[in-house]
PDB file of C-alpha atoms in Angstrom:
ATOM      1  CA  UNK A  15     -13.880   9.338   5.544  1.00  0.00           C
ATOM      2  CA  UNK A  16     -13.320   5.409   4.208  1.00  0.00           C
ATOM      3  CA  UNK A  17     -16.472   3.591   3.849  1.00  0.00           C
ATOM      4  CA  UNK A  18     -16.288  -0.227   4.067  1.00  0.00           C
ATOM      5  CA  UNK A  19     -17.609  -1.236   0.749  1.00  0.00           C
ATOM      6  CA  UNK A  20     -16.929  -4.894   0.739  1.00  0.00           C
ATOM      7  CA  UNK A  21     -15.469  -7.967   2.613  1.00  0.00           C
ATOM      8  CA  UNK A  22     -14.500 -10.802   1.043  1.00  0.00           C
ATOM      9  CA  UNK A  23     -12.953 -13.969   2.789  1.00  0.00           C
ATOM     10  CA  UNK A  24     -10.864 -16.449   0.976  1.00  0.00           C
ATOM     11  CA  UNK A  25     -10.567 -20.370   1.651  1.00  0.00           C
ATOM     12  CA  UNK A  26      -6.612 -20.449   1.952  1.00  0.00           C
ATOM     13  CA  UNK A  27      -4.643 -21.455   4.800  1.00  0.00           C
ATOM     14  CA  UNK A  28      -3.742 -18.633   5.859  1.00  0.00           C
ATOM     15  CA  UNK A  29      -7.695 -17.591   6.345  1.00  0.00           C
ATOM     16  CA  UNK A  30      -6.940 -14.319   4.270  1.00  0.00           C
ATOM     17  CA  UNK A  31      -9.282 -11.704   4.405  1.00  0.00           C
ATOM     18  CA  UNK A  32      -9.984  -8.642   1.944  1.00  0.00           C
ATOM     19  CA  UNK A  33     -11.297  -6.115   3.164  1.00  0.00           C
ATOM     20  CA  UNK A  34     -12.338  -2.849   0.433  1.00  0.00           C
ATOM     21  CA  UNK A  35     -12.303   1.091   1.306  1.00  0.00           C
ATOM     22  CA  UNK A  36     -13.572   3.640  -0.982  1.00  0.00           C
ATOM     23  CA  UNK A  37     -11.987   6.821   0.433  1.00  0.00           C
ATOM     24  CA  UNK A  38     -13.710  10.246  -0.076  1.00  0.00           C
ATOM     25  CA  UNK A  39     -12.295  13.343  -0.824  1.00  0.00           C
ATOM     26  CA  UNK A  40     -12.600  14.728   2.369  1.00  0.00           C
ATOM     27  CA  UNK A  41      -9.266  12.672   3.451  1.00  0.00           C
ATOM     28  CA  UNK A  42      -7.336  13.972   0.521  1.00  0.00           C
ATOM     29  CA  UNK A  43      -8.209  18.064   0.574  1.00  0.00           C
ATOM     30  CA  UNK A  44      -8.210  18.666   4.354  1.00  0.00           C
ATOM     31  CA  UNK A  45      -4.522  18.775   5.172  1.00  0.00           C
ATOM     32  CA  UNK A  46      -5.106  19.226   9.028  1.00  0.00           C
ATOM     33  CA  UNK A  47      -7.522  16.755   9.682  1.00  0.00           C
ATOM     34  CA  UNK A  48      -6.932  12.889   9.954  1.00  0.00           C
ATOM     35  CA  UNK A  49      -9.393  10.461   9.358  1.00  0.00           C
ATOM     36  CA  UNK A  50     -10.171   7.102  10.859  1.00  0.00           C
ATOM     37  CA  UNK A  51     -12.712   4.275   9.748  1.00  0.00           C
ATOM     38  CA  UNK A  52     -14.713   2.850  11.897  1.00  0.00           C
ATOM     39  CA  UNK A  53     -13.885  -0.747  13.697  1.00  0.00           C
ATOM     40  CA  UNK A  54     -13.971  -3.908  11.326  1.00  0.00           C
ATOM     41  CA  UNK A  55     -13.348  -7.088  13.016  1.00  0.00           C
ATOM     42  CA  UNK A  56     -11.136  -9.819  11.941  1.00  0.00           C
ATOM     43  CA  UNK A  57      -9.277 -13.110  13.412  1.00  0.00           C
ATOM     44  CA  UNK A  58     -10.955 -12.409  16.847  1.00  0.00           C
ATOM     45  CA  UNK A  59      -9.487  -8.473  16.840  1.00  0.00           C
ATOM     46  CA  UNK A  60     -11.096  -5.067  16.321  1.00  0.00           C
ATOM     47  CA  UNK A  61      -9.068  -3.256  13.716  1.00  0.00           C
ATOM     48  CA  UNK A  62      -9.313   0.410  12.165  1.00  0.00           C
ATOM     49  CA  UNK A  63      -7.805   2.305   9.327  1.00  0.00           C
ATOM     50  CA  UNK A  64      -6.202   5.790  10.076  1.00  0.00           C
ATOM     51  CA  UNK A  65      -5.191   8.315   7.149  1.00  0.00           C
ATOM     52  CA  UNK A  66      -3.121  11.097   8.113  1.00  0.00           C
ATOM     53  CA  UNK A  67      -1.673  13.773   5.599  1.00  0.00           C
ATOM     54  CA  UNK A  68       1.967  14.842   5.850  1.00  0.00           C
ATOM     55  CA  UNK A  69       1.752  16.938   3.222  1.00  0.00           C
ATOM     56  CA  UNK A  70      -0.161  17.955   0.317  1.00  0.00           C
ATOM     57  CA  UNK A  71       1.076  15.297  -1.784  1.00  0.00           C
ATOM     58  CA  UNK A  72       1.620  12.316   0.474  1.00  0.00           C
ATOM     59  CA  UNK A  73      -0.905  10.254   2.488  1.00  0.00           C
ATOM     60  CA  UNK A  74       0.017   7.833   5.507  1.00  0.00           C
ATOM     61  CA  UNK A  75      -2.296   4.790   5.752  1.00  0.00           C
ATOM     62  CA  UNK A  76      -1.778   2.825   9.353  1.00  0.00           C
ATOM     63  CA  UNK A  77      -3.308  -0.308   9.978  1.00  0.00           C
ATOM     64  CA  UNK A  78      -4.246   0.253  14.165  1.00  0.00           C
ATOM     65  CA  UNK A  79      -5.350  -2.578  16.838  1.00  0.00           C
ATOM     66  CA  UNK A  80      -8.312  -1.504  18.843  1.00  0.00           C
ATOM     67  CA  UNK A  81      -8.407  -2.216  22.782  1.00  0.00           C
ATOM     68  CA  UNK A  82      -5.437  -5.548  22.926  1.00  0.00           C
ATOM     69  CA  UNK A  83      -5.974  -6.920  26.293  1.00  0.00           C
ATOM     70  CA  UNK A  84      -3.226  -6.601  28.024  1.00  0.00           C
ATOM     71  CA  UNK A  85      -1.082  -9.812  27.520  1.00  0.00           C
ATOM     72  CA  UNK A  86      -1.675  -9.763  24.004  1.00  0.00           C
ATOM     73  CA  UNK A  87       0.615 -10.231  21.299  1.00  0.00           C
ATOM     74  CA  UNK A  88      -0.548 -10.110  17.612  1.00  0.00           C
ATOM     75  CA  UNK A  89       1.264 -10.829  14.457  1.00  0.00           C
ATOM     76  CA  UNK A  90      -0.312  -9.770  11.088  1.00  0.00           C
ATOM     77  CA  UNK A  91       0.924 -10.189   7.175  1.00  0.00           C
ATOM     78  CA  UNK A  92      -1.106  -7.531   5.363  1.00  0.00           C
ATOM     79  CA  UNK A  93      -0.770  -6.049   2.777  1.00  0.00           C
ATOM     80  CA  UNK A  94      -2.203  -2.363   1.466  1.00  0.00           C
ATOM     81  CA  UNK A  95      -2.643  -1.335  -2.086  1.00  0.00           C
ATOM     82  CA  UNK A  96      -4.263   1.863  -3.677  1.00  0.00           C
ATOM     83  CA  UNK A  97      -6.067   1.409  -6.878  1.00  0.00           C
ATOM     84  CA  UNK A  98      -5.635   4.264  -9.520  1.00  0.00           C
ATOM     85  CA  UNK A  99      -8.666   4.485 -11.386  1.00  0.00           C
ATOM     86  CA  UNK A 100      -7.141   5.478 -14.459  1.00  0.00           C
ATOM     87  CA  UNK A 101      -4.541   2.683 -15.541  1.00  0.00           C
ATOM     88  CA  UNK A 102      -3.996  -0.584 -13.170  1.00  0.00           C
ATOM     89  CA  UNK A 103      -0.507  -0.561 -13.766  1.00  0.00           C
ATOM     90  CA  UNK A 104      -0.044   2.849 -11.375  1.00  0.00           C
ATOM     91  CA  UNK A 105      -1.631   0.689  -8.284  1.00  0.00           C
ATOM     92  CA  UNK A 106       0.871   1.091  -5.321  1.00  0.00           C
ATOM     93  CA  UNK A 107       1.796  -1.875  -2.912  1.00  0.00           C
ATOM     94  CA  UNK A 108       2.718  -1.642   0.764  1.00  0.00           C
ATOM     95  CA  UNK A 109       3.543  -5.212   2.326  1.00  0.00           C
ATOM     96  CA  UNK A 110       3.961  -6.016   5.717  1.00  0.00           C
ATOM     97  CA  UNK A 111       5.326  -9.179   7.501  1.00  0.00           C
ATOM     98  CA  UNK A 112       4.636 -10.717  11.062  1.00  0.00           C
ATOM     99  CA  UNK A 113       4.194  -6.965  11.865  1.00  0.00           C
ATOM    100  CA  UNK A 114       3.850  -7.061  15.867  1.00  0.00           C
ATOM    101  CA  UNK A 115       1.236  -4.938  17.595  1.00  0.00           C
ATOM    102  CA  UNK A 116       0.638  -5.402  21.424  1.00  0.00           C
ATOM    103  CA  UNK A 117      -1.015  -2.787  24.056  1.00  0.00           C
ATOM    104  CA  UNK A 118       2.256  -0.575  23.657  1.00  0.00           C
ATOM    105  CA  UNK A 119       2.193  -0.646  20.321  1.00  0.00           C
ATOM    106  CA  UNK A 120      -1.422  -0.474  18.322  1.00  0.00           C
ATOM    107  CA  UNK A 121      -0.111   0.759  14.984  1.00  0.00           C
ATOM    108  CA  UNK A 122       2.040  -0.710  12.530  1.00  0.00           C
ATOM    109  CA  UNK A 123       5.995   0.446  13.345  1.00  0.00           C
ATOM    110  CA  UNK A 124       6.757   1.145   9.925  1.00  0.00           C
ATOM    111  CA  UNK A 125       5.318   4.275   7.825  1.00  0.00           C
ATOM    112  CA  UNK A 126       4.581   4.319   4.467  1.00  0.00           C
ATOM    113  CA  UNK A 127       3.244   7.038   2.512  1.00  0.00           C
ATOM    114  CA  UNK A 128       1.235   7.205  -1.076  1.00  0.00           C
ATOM    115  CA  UNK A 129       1.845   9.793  -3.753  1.00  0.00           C
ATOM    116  CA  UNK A 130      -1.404  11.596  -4.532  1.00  0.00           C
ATOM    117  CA  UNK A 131       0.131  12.789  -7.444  1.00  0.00           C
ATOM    118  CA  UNK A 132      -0.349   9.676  -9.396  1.00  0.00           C
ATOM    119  CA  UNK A 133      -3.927   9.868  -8.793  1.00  0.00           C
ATOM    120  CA  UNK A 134      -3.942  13.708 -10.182  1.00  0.00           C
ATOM    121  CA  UNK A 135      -6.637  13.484 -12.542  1.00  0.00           C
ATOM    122  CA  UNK A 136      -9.331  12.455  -9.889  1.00  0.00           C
ATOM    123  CA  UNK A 137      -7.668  12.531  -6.086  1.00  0.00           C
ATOM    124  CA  UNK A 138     -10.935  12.957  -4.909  1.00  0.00           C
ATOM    125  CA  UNK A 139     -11.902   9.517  -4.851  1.00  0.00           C
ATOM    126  CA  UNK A 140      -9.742   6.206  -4.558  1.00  0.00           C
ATOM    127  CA  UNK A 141      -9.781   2.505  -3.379  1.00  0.00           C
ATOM    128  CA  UNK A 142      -7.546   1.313  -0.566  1.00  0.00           C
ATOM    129  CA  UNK A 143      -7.596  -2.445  -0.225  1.00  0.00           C
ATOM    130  CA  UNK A 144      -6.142  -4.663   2.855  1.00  0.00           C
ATOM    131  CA  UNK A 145      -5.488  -8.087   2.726  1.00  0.00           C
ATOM    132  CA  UNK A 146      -5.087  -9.248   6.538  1.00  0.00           C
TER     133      UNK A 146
END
């Protein structure tokens, strides 16, 4: 499971939102089970977080658009990044630009997967953070 732990919405122009998961262990030691957050609204959109393991050393993180109407078309810059607890300099960065969802398409196109082996020393907690 994620847990929202904080929101926190910048004055830019680009109305930039960050949005903070702490994710528990169950997502990293249960290799058959995926795990979802629950809804967080943003920009007039529900939105959820999915995890899914494709291995024991990889995790997929999918940004997903909940319930489009059915004309809609939505473009999105985020951006993901996992925090490693022990040194800041082992953070990963996945970037993402006008990234299209519509009713066919609720998840981002593109998959990207983090290496739980550079959070070895404590994989059973870590902080997944999404700037939308």
């Amino acid at each position: 499971m994620a847990l929202l732990y904080r929101f926190t919405k910048l004055n830019d122009r680009f109305n930039t939102g960050i949005f903070t998961f702490i994710v528990t262990r169950s997502v990293t030691r249960d290799l058959h089970r995926d795990a979802t957050t629950k809804d967080f609204y943003y920009g007039y959109h529900r939105w959820a977080i999915s995890f899914t393991r494709a291995n024991d050393r990889a995790l997929g993180v999918f940004l997903i658009l909940r319930n489009p109407s059915p004309s809609t078309k939505c473009y999105a810059d985020f951006t993901l990044t996992l925090l490693n607890r022990e040194h800041f300099s082992r953070n990963e960065q996945h970037q993402e630009k006008q990234c299209k969802f519509t009713t066919e398409h609720t998840t981002q196109v593109r998959e990207f997967y983090f290496q739980l082996t550079k959070t070895k020393k404590n994989p059973a907690l870590f902080i997944i953070i999404i700037n939308l």
